[in-house]
Amino acid sequence: MTADLDQAVRAAHERYARTHPRSARAQQRALAVLPGGNTRSVLHFEPFPFRAERAEGAELVDIDGHRYVDFCGNYSAGLLGHEPEAVRAALRAALDDGMAIGATREQEIDLAERICRRFPGIDQVRFTNSGTEANLMAVGLALHHTGRRTVGVFDHGYHGGLLAFGELDAPESHPLNVPHPFRLAPFDDVSGLDELFAEPDLACVLVEMVQGSGGCRPASPVFLAELRRRCTEHGALLIVDEVMTSRLSPGGAQELLGVVGDLTTLGKYLGGGLSFGAFGGRRDIMAAFDPAAGGRLTQAGTFNNNAMTMAAALAVMDAELTDARLSDVNERGDRLRVELNDRFGAAGIPLWVTGLGSMLAFHSADDRILELFFHDALEHGLYFARRGFMALSMEITDAHTAALVDFASDWCSSQTGSARS
């Protein structure tokens, strides 16, 4: 690659700034009223993020008129694409019945029935407004059910803005985390489970079977089976965060990898583009919310069963989320991962892709290389998350993935031998 990576990054930033003047002005306006210029930190990148104006098919169009094939997929919430027609029709119909209704409705029963049929281990379910809420509720429920206090988690695990974890030697690196006693263990490391389960007060273990924000790292079936066994033996509940990974098969990662949790959390794309979350699991655990069964827990949330999300999610389950479409998008993601790694490996470039199915992530031995790759991809109309995350939508075609592979191949060819050192 270039002999001076810092200089190359500066040049990429300068080119970007010159071609995005309206986004630059928007960033200055935003900084006056929004700390950091945004209200979703992950969307920021240097020197400033483009401001999207609209979405068309598989593309985003920014306020400077640039078009990008959207490989980011709204960080996995955009599985159905930008304009799923069945969801749009359901929302139009729901508007006619009233939007803010403080009462129970049949639609939430309909949706709950579909979720319980679809996902293994969910006998009963309750709705929230986000995956973060769902994980917070599931953890609280597990503490109540077991009478214990400690929550087991894994390095680089992310379960929402209040349940985020980094390196093993820096468990306190996320100051906004809720103040539960956490016990951090190495992800996908069977030997690390010994120390985790040495904690007698362990109430639950919270895990993503494929870490999404943690770099699309899949856990091995051996690790997951042993984790399941240890939880059962220890009397701790296994909470499977499927907020992202439920896209990997009709029954989510649990069906795909053959390990079922005691509680499951959902979110993201199941709302069809609207804010959505859910947590559910074994009937005896969920009974804590049932007064008739002696349950003492209550769940607040003005918009838990809001009319628009219920209508959108039903349309997702009934019309958009077919087994064939899920299989297609995940097979496409697996092919893309292999092809990209082939190109990087053949060129000796220190970039690689991890993931499973339609969840993928670029990685680099030097973050400046990923910064250059990201900005050069933007210049060629290809958008993925700056940190390297990709979540393919059902609007992404083989032609789109071929364009990304061709770009990667050409980009590798354009680099000099310094990347191989």
Short mmCIF file of C-alpha atoms in Angstrom, two decimals:
data_model
loop_
_atom_site.label_atom_id
_atom_site.label_comp_id
_atom_site.label_asym_id
_atom_site.label_seq_id
_atom_site.Cartn_x
_atom_site.Cartn_y
_atom_site.Cartn_z
CA MET A 1 0.00 0.00 0.00
CA THR A 2 1.11 3.64 0.12
CA ALA A 3 4.36 4.25 1.96
CA ASP A 4 2.66 6.81 4.19
CA LEU A 5 -0.71 5.58 5.38
CA ASP A 6 -1.36 8.74 7.37
CA GLN A 7 -0.88 10.87 4.27
CA ALA A 8 -3.14 8.58 2.26
CA VAL A 9 -5.89 8.84 4.87
CA ARG A 10 -5.60 12.65 4.91
CA ALA A 11 -5.89 12.72 1.12
CA ALA A 12 -8.97 10.47 1.23
CA HIS A 13 -10.59 12.78 3.79
CA GLU A 14 -9.81 15.83 1.67
CA ARG A 15 -11.35 14.27 -1.44
CA TYR A 16 -14.42 13.30 0.53
CA ALA A 17 -14.84 16.79 2.03
CA ARG A 18 -14.54 18.45 -1.40
CA THR A 19 -17.28 16.27 -2.87
CA HIS A 20 -19.68 16.55 0.09
CA PRO A 21 -20.11 20.30 0.69
CA ARG A 22 -23.78 20.12 1.73
CA SER A 23 -23.09 17.33 4.20
CA ALA A 24 -20.20 19.42 5.59
CA ARG A 25 -22.53 22.36 6.17
CA ALA A 26 -25.12 20.07 7.72
CA GLN A 27 -22.48 18.74 10.10
CA GLN A 28 -21.69 22.25 11.31
CA ARG A 29 -25.38 22.90 11.95
CA ALA A 30 -25.69 19.58 13.75
CA LEU A 31 -22.73 20.24 16.04
CA ALA A 32 -24.52 23.30 17.44
CA VAL A 33 -27.49 21.31 18.70
CA LEU A 34 -26.47 17.63 18.73
CA PRO A 35 -23.39 16.59 20.72
CA GLY A 36 -21.06 14.98 18.21
CA GLY A 37 -23.41 16.05 15.44
CA ASN A 38 -25.70 13.04 15.73
CA THR A 39 -27.96 11.06 18.01
CA ARG A 40 -26.61 7.63 17.06
CA SER A 41 -22.87 7.55 17.62
CA VAL A 42 -22.13 4.60 15.34
CA LEU A 43 -23.14 6.63 12.27
CA HIS A 44 -20.25 9.06 12.63
CA PHE A 45 -17.06 8.72 10.60
CA GLU A 46 -14.23 11.09 9.73
CA PRO A 47 -14.16 13.77 8.51
CA PHE A 48 -17.98 13.85 8.81
CA PRO A 49 -20.80 11.53 7.75
CA PHE A 50 -22.85 12.06 4.64
CA ARG A 51 -26.47 13.03 5.26
CA ALA A 52 -28.92 10.71 3.52
CA GLU A 53 -31.79 12.32 1.67
CA ARG A 54 -33.72 9.26 0.52
CA ALA A 55 -33.52 5.56 -0.27
CA GLU A 56 -34.30 4.01 -3.62
CA GLY A 57 -34.23 0.25 -4.02
CA ALA A 58 -30.89 -1.03 -2.74
CA GLU A 59 -29.37 2.47 -2.79
CA LEU A 60 -29.04 5.47 -0.51
CA VAL A 61 -28.90 8.97 -1.99
CA ASP A 62 -27.20 11.71 0.05
CA ILE A 63 -27.94 15.44 0.07
CA ASP A 64 -24.96 16.04 -2.23
CA GLY A 65 -26.49 13.74 -4.84
CA HIS A 66 -24.17 10.76 -4.39
CA ARG A 67 -25.66 7.28 -4.69
CA TYR A 68 -24.43 4.31 -2.66
CA VAL A 69 -25.32 0.63 -2.77
CA ASP A 70 -26.33 0.03 0.85
CA PHE A 71 -24.38 -2.91 2.23
CA CYS A 72 -24.74 -1.60 5.78
CA GLY A 73 -28.42 -2.57 5.94
CA ASN A 74 -29.04 -0.23 8.90
CA TYR A 75 -26.81 -2.43 11.04
CA SER A 76 -29.05 -5.47 10.36
CA ALA A 77 -32.39 -3.70 10.92
CA GLY A 78 -32.79 -3.24 7.15
CA LEU A 79 -33.03 -6.89 6.16
CA LEU A 80 -36.21 -6.26 4.13
CA GLY A 81 -34.77 -3.28 2.32
CA HIS A 82 -35.89 0.33 2.41
CA GLU A 83 -39.44 0.00 1.13
CA PRO A 84 -41.01 -3.42 1.81
CA GLU A 85 -44.37 -3.12 0.08
CA ALA A 86 -46.34 -5.37 2.44
CA VAL A 87 -45.16 -3.29 5.39
CA ARG A 88 -46.05 -0.03 3.65
CA ALA A 89 -49.54 -1.35 2.88
CA ALA A 90 -50.02 -2.52 6.47
CA LEU A 91 -48.99 0.87 7.82
CA ARG A 92 -51.39 2.71 5.52
CA ALA A 93 -54.22 0.48 6.71
CA ALA A 94 -53.24 0.89 10.36
CA LEU A 95 -53.43 4.67 10.07
CA ASP A 96 -57.17 4.40 9.45
CA ASP A 97 -57.73 2.55 12.74
CA GLY A 98 -56.00 5.02 15.06
CA MET A 99 -52.36 5.37 16.04
CA ALA A 100 -52.23 6.04 19.80
CA ILE A 101 -54.47 3.47 21.44
CA GLY A 102 -54.11 2.80 25.16
CA ALA A 103 -55.73 -0.62 25.11
CA THR A 104 -54.89 -4.21 24.23
CA ARG A 105 -55.68 -5.31 20.68
CA GLU A 106 -55.91 -8.56 18.80
CA GLN A 107 -52.89 -7.71 16.65
CA GLU A 108 -50.50 -8.26 19.54
CA ILE A 109 -51.94 -11.74 20.07
CA ASP A 110 -51.56 -12.47 16.35
CA LEU A 111 -47.93 -11.36 16.40
CA ALA A 112 -47.12 -13.25 19.59
CA GLU A 113 -48.56 -16.45 18.13
CA ARG A 114 -46.36 -16.13 15.05
CA ILE A 115 -43.21 -15.47 17.07
CA CYS A 116 -43.85 -18.39 19.41
CA ARG A 117 -44.34 -20.71 16.43
CA ARG A 118 -41.23 -19.47 14.66
CA PHE A 119 -38.50 -19.36 17.27
CA PRO A 120 -37.46 -22.41 19.32
CA GLY A 121 -37.57 -21.95 23.06
CA ILE A 122 -40.17 -19.16 23.04
CA ASP A 123 -43.37 -20.38 24.69
CA GLN A 124 -44.52 -16.87 25.55
CA VAL A 125 -43.34 -13.41 24.56
CA ARG A 126 -43.66 -9.76 25.53
CA PHE A 127 -42.94 -6.75 23.33
CA THR A 128 -40.64 -3.77 23.86
CA ASN A 129 -39.49 -0.82 21.76
CA SER A 130 -35.93 -1.96 21.00
CA GLY A 131 -33.47 -4.78 21.34
CA THR A 132 -31.77 -2.88 24.14
CA GLU A 133 -35.00 -2.86 26.15
CA ALA A 134 -35.57 -6.52 25.38
CA ASN A 135 -32.14 -7.48 26.72
CA LEU A 136 -32.55 -5.33 29.83
CA MET A 137 -35.92 -6.95 30.54
CA ALA A 138 -34.59 -10.46 29.93
CA VAL A 139 -31.68 -9.93 32.30
CA GLY A 140 -33.94 -8.48 34.97
CA LEU A 141 -36.32 -11.41 34.57
CA ALA A 142 -33.44 -13.88 34.92
CA LEU A 143 -32.26 -12.24 38.14
CA HIS A 144 -35.78 -12.41 39.52
CA HIS A 145 -36.29 -16.03 38.47
CA THR A 146 -33.05 -17.35 39.93
CA GLY A 147 -32.77 -15.09 42.97
CA ARG A 148 -29.15 -14.46 42.05
CA ARG A 149 -27.42 -11.23 41.02
CA THR A 150 -24.45 -11.84 38.69
CA VAL A 151 -24.72 -11.64 34.90
CA GLY A 152 -22.29 -13.59 32.71
CA VAL A 153 -21.21 -11.88 29.47
CA PHE A 154 -18.43 -12.18 26.89
CA ASP A 155 -15.66 -9.95 25.63
CA HIS A 156 -16.74 -7.68 22.79
CA GLY A 157 -20.35 -8.57 23.45
CA TYR A 158 -22.89 -5.88 22.62
CA HIS A 159 -26.49 -6.15 23.74
CA GLY A 160 -27.53 -2.50 23.50
CA GLY A 161 -26.12 0.83 24.61
CA LEU A 162 -26.45 -0.12 28.29
CA LEU A 163 -25.03 -3.63 27.94
CA ALA A 164 -21.76 -3.27 26.04
CA PHE A 165 -18.47 -4.99 26.77
CA GLY A 166 -14.94 -4.70 25.45
CA GLU A 167 -11.62 -6.39 26.11
CA LEU A 168 -11.25 -8.96 28.87
CA ASP A 169 -8.84 -6.68 30.73
CA ALA A 170 -11.13 -3.63 30.49
CA PRO A 171 -14.54 -4.69 31.85
CA GLU A 172 -15.30 -1.14 33.09
CA SER A 173 -14.73 0.55 29.71
CA HIS A 174 -18.43 1.29 29.11
CA PRO A 175 -19.53 3.80 31.77
CA LEU A 176 -23.18 3.84 30.64
CA ASN A 177 -23.71 0.14 31.41
CA VAL A 178 -26.42 -0.69 33.91
CA PRO A 179 -24.88 -1.44 37.33
CA HIS A 180 -25.36 -5.20 37.47
CA PRO A 181 -22.44 -7.28 38.76
CA PHE A 182 -21.00 -8.62 35.49
CA ARG A 183 -18.58 -11.50 35.06
CA LEU A 184 -16.70 -11.23 31.75
CA ALA A 185 -15.49 -14.37 29.99
CA PRO A 186 -13.66 -14.98 26.68
CA PHE A 187 -16.03 -15.54 23.77
CA ASP A 188 -15.94 -18.89 22.01
CA ASP A 189 -13.44 -20.30 24.50
CA VAL A 190 -14.57 -23.47 26.25
CA SER A 191 -11.76 -23.29 28.78
CA GLY A 192 -12.90 -19.82 29.83
CA LEU A 193 -16.22 -21.21 31.00
CA ASP A 194 -14.55 -22.75 34.05
CA GLU A 195 -13.95 -19.37 35.65
CA LEU A 196 -17.33 -18.03 34.59
CA PHE A 197 -19.24 -20.86 36.22
CA ALA A 198 -17.09 -20.79 39.33
CA GLU A 199 -19.31 -17.88 40.37
CA PRO A 200 -22.02 -19.35 42.66
CA ASP A 201 -24.17 -16.22 42.30
CA LEU A 202 -24.35 -16.51 38.49
CA ALA A 203 -27.97 -15.87 37.51
CA CYS A 204 -27.70 -15.92 33.72
CA VAL A 205 -25.39 -15.81 30.75
CA LEU A 206 -26.15 -13.40 27.90
CA VAL A 207 -24.72 -14.35 24.52
CA GLU A 208 -24.95 -13.60 20.81
CA MET A 209 -24.20 -16.79 18.91
CA VAL A 210 -22.63 -14.60 16.25
CA GLN A 211 -21.33 -11.37 17.75
CA GLY A 212 -22.66 -8.62 15.51
CA SER A 213 -21.15 -5.40 16.81
CA GLY A 214 -18.20 -7.43 18.08
CA GLY A 215 -17.03 -8.04 14.51
CA CYS A 216 -19.36 -10.78 13.24
CA ARG A 217 -17.56 -13.49 15.20
CA PRO A 218 -19.47 -16.80 15.14
CA ALA A 219 -19.25 -19.09 18.15
CA SER A 220 -18.50 -22.74 17.48
CA PRO A 221 -21.23 -25.35 18.01
CA VAL A 222 -18.93 -27.04 20.54
CA PHE A 223 -18.68 -23.86 22.62
CA LEU A 224 -22.43 -23.22 22.47
CA ALA A 225 -23.31 -26.79 23.42
CA GLU A 226 -20.96 -26.64 26.40
CA LEU A 227 -22.36 -23.26 27.43
CA ARG A 228 -25.87 -24.72 27.30
CA ARG A 229 -24.79 -27.71 29.39
CA ARG A 230 -23.06 -25.57 31.99
CA CYS A 231 -26.04 -23.24 32.37
CA THR A 232 -28.38 -26.17 32.97
CA GLU A 233 -25.97 -27.78 35.43
CA HIS A 234 -25.40 -24.51 37.30
CA GLY A 235 -29.05 -23.46 37.40
CA ALA A 236 -28.29 -20.28 35.45
CA LEU A 237 -30.53 -19.12 32.61
CA LEU A 238 -29.10 -18.93 29.09
CA ILE A 239 -30.28 -15.74 27.37
CA VAL A 240 -29.71 -15.79 23.60
CA ASP A 241 -29.59 -12.34 22.04
CA GLU A 242 -31.12 -12.86 18.59
CA VAL A 243 -31.70 -9.17 17.90
CA MET A 244 -29.40 -9.48 14.88
CA THR A 245 -28.93 -13.21 14.45
CA SER A 246 -32.57 -14.20 14.05
CA ARG A 247 -32.04 -13.32 10.35
CA LEU A 248 -29.70 -16.31 9.87
CA SER A 249 -32.44 -18.93 9.46
CA PRO A 250 -36.25 -19.18 9.84
CA GLY A 251 -35.75 -20.12 13.50
CA GLY A 252 -32.76 -17.87 14.04
CA ALA A 253 -29.26 -18.80 15.13
CA GLN A 254 -30.63 -21.20 17.71
CA GLU A 255 -32.25 -23.32 15.03
CA LEU A 256 -29.23 -23.02 12.76
CA LEU A 257 -26.65 -23.94 15.42
CA GLY A 258 -28.79 -26.39 17.38
CA VAL A 259 -28.65 -24.81 20.85
CA VAL A 260 -31.75 -23.33 22.49
CA GLY A 261 -31.78 -20.73 25.25
CA ASP A 262 -34.09 -20.33 28.21
CA LEU A 263 -34.85 -16.77 27.12
CA THR A 264 -34.53 -15.15 23.69
CA THR A 265 -34.44 -11.49 22.70
CA LEU A 266 -35.50 -10.11 19.31
CA GLY A 267 -35.55 -6.77 17.53
CA LYS A 268 -34.24 -4.91 14.49
CA TYR A 269 -35.74 -6.03 11.13
CA LEU A 270 -38.79 -7.74 12.66
CA GLY A 271 -40.35 -4.29 13.04
CA GLY A 272 -40.17 -3.79 9.29
CA GLY A 273 -38.32 -0.49 9.69
CA LEU A 274 -40.06 0.65 12.86
CA SER A 275 -38.69 0.48 16.39
CA PHE A 276 -39.28 -3.03 17.74
CA GLY A 277 -38.10 -5.42 20.41
CA ALA A 278 -39.32 -8.57 22.15
CA PHE A 279 -38.22 -11.02 24.82
CA GLY A 280 -39.64 -14.46 25.47
CA GLY A 281 -38.86 -17.92 26.64
CA ARG A 282 -39.99 -20.82 28.77
CA ARG A 283 -43.51 -20.57 30.12
CA ASP A 284 -42.43 -21.11 33.73
CA ILE A 285 -40.01 -18.16 33.50
CA MET A 286 -42.40 -15.82 31.68
CA ALA A 287 -45.08 -16.62 34.29
CA ALA A 288 -43.44 -13.95 36.45
CA PHE A 289 -45.53 -11.44 34.45
CA ASP A 290 -48.79 -13.39 34.90
CA PRO A 291 -50.71 -12.39 38.05
CA ALA A 292 -53.00 -15.41 37.68
CA ALA A 293 -49.92 -17.65 37.98
CA GLY A 294 -48.64 -15.77 41.01
CA GLY A 295 -46.32 -13.52 39.01
CA ARG A 296 -45.22 -10.31 40.71
CA LEU A 297 -43.46 -8.51 37.86
CA THR A 298 -44.98 -5.76 35.75
CA GLN A 299 -43.74 -4.27 32.49
CA ALA A 300 -44.31 -0.66 31.52
CA GLY A 301 -43.96 0.83 28.04
CA THR A 302 -46.43 3.18 26.38
CA PHE A 303 -45.47 1.98 22.91
CA ASN A 304 -44.84 -1.73 23.57
CA ASN A 305 -47.96 -2.70 21.63
CA ASN A 306 -48.31 0.41 19.47
CA ALA A 307 -50.58 -0.01 16.49
CA MET A 308 -48.01 0.84 13.82
CA THR A 309 -45.31 -1.57 14.95
CA MET A 310 -47.78 -4.40 15.51
CA ALA A 311 -49.14 -3.92 11.98
CA ALA A 312 -45.66 -3.70 10.45
CA ALA A 313 -44.34 -6.76 12.28
CA LEU A 314 -47.34 -8.84 11.24
CA ALA A 315 -46.71 -7.89 7.63
CA VAL A 316 -43.07 -8.89 8.03
CA MET A 317 -43.98 -12.30 9.43
CA ASP A 318 -46.81 -13.02 7.00
CA ALA A 319 -45.61 -11.57 3.70
CA GLU A 320 -41.92 -10.68 3.70
CA LEU A 321 -40.03 -13.22 5.78
CA THR A 322 -40.28 -16.33 3.64
CA ASP A 323 -37.90 -19.24 4.15
CA ALA A 324 -36.77 -18.98 0.54
CA ARG A 325 -35.85 -15.30 0.81
CA LEU A 326 -33.97 -15.88 4.05
CA SER A 327 -32.06 -18.77 2.54
CA ASP A 328 -31.20 -16.69 -0.52
CA VAL A 329 -29.81 -13.68 1.36
CA ASN A 330 -27.74 -15.83 3.73
CA GLU A 331 -26.30 -17.95 0.95
CA ARG A 332 -25.39 -14.76 -0.89
CA GLY A 333 -23.60 -13.49 2.20
CA ASP A 334 -21.62 -16.71 2.58
CA ARG A 335 -20.51 -16.53 -1.05
CA LEU A 336 -19.52 -12.88 -0.70
CA ARG A 337 -17.40 -13.59 2.38
CA VAL A 338 -15.50 -16.36 0.61
CA GLU A 339 -14.93 -14.31 -2.56
CA LEU A 340 -13.67 -11.25 -0.69
CA ASN A 341 -11.28 -13.32 1.42
CA ASP A 342 -10.00 -15.00 -1.74
CA ARG A 343 -9.20 -11.59 -3.27
CA PHE A 344 -7.52 -10.19 -0.14
CA GLY A 345 -5.56 -13.39 0.44
CA ALA A 346 -4.33 -13.63 -3.14
CA ALA A 347 -3.12 -10.02 -3.02
CA GLY A 348 -1.48 -10.38 0.39
CA ILE A 349 -3.49 -7.42 1.68
CA PRO A 350 -4.06 -7.42 5.47
CA LEU A 351 -7.83 -7.25 5.16
CA TRP A 352 -10.23 -10.12 5.81
CA VAL A 353 -13.93 -10.77 6.31
CA THR A 354 -15.62 -12.73 9.09
CA GLY A 355 -19.24 -13.61 9.68
CA LEU A 356 -22.01 -16.05 8.98
CA GLY A 357 -24.70 -15.80 6.33
CA SER A 358 -25.85 -12.25 5.71
CA MET A 359 -23.87 -10.81 8.66
CA LEU A 360 -20.29 -9.90 7.67
CA ALA A 361 -17.48 -7.65 8.83
CA PHE A 362 -14.23 -6.38 7.34
CA HIS A 363 -11.16 -6.43 9.58
CA SER A 364 -7.62 -5.14 9.18
CA ALA A 365 -4.33 -5.45 10.99
CA ASP A 366 -4.04 -1.66 10.67
CA ASP A 367 -7.17 0.47 11.05
CA ARG A 368 -5.79 3.02 8.59
CA ILE A 369 -6.05 0.38 5.88
CA LEU A 370 -9.72 -0.15 6.68
CA GLU A 371 -10.20 3.65 6.71
CA LEU A 372 -8.75 3.88 3.19
CA PHE A 373 -10.77 0.93 1.96
CA PHE A 374 -13.95 2.45 3.41
CA HIS A 375 -13.42 5.85 1.76
CA ASP A 376 -12.38 4.39 -1.57
CA ALA A 377 -15.50 2.20 -1.49
CA LEU A 378 -17.62 5.30 -0.86
CA GLU A 379 -16.03 7.00 -3.87
CA HIS A 380 -17.15 4.00 -5.93
CA GLY A 381 -20.72 4.16 -4.58
CA LEU A 382 -20.43 1.27 -2.08
CA TYR A 383 -21.47 1.86 1.53
CA PHE A 384 -20.86 -0.29 4.56
CA ALA A 385 -20.28 0.72 8.18
CA ARG A 386 -17.00 2.51 8.85
CA ARG A 387 -16.10 -0.15 11.43
CA GLY A 388 -16.48 -2.72 8.63
CA PHE A 389 -19.90 -4.16 9.44
CA MET A 390 -22.19 -5.34 6.64
CA ALA A 391 -25.71 -6.76 6.82
CA LEU A 392 -27.09 -7.70 3.43
CA SER A 393 -30.66 -6.77 2.71
CA MET A 394 -33.00 -8.76 0.50
CA GLU A 395 -32.62 -5.99 -2.09
CA ILE A 396 -28.92 -6.77 -2.54
CA THR A 397 -28.46 -8.91 -5.64
CA ASP A 398 -25.64 -10.99 -7.08
CA ALA A 399 -24.84 -8.02 -9.33
CA HIS A 400 -24.37 -5.81 -6.25
CA THR A 401 -22.09 -8.30 -4.51
CA ALA A 402 -20.14 -8.81 -7.73
CA ALA A 403 -19.58 -5.05 -7.89
CA LEU A 404 -18.17 -5.09 -4.36
CA VAL A 405 -15.90 -8.05 -5.12
CA ASP A 406 -14.68 -6.39 -8.35
CA PHE A 407 -13.97 -3.17 -6.45
CA ALA A 408 -12.03 -5.09 -3.77
CA SER A 409 -10.01 -6.88 -6.44
CA ASP A 410 -9.17 -3.64 -8.26
CA TRP A 411 -8.38 -1.91 -4.98
CA CYS A 412 -5.95 -4.65 -3.99
CA SER A 413 -4.24 -4.40 -7.37
CA SER A 414 -3.80 -0.66 -6.92
CA GLN A 415 -1.91 -0.98 -3.66
CA THR A 416 1.87 -1.22 -3.37
CA GLY A 417 3.97 -3.77 -1.56
CA SER A 418 3.95 -1.96 1.80
CA ALA A 419 0.63 -3.63 2.66
CA ARG A 420 2.36 -6.99 2.40
CA SER A 421 5.04 -6.16 4.93
#
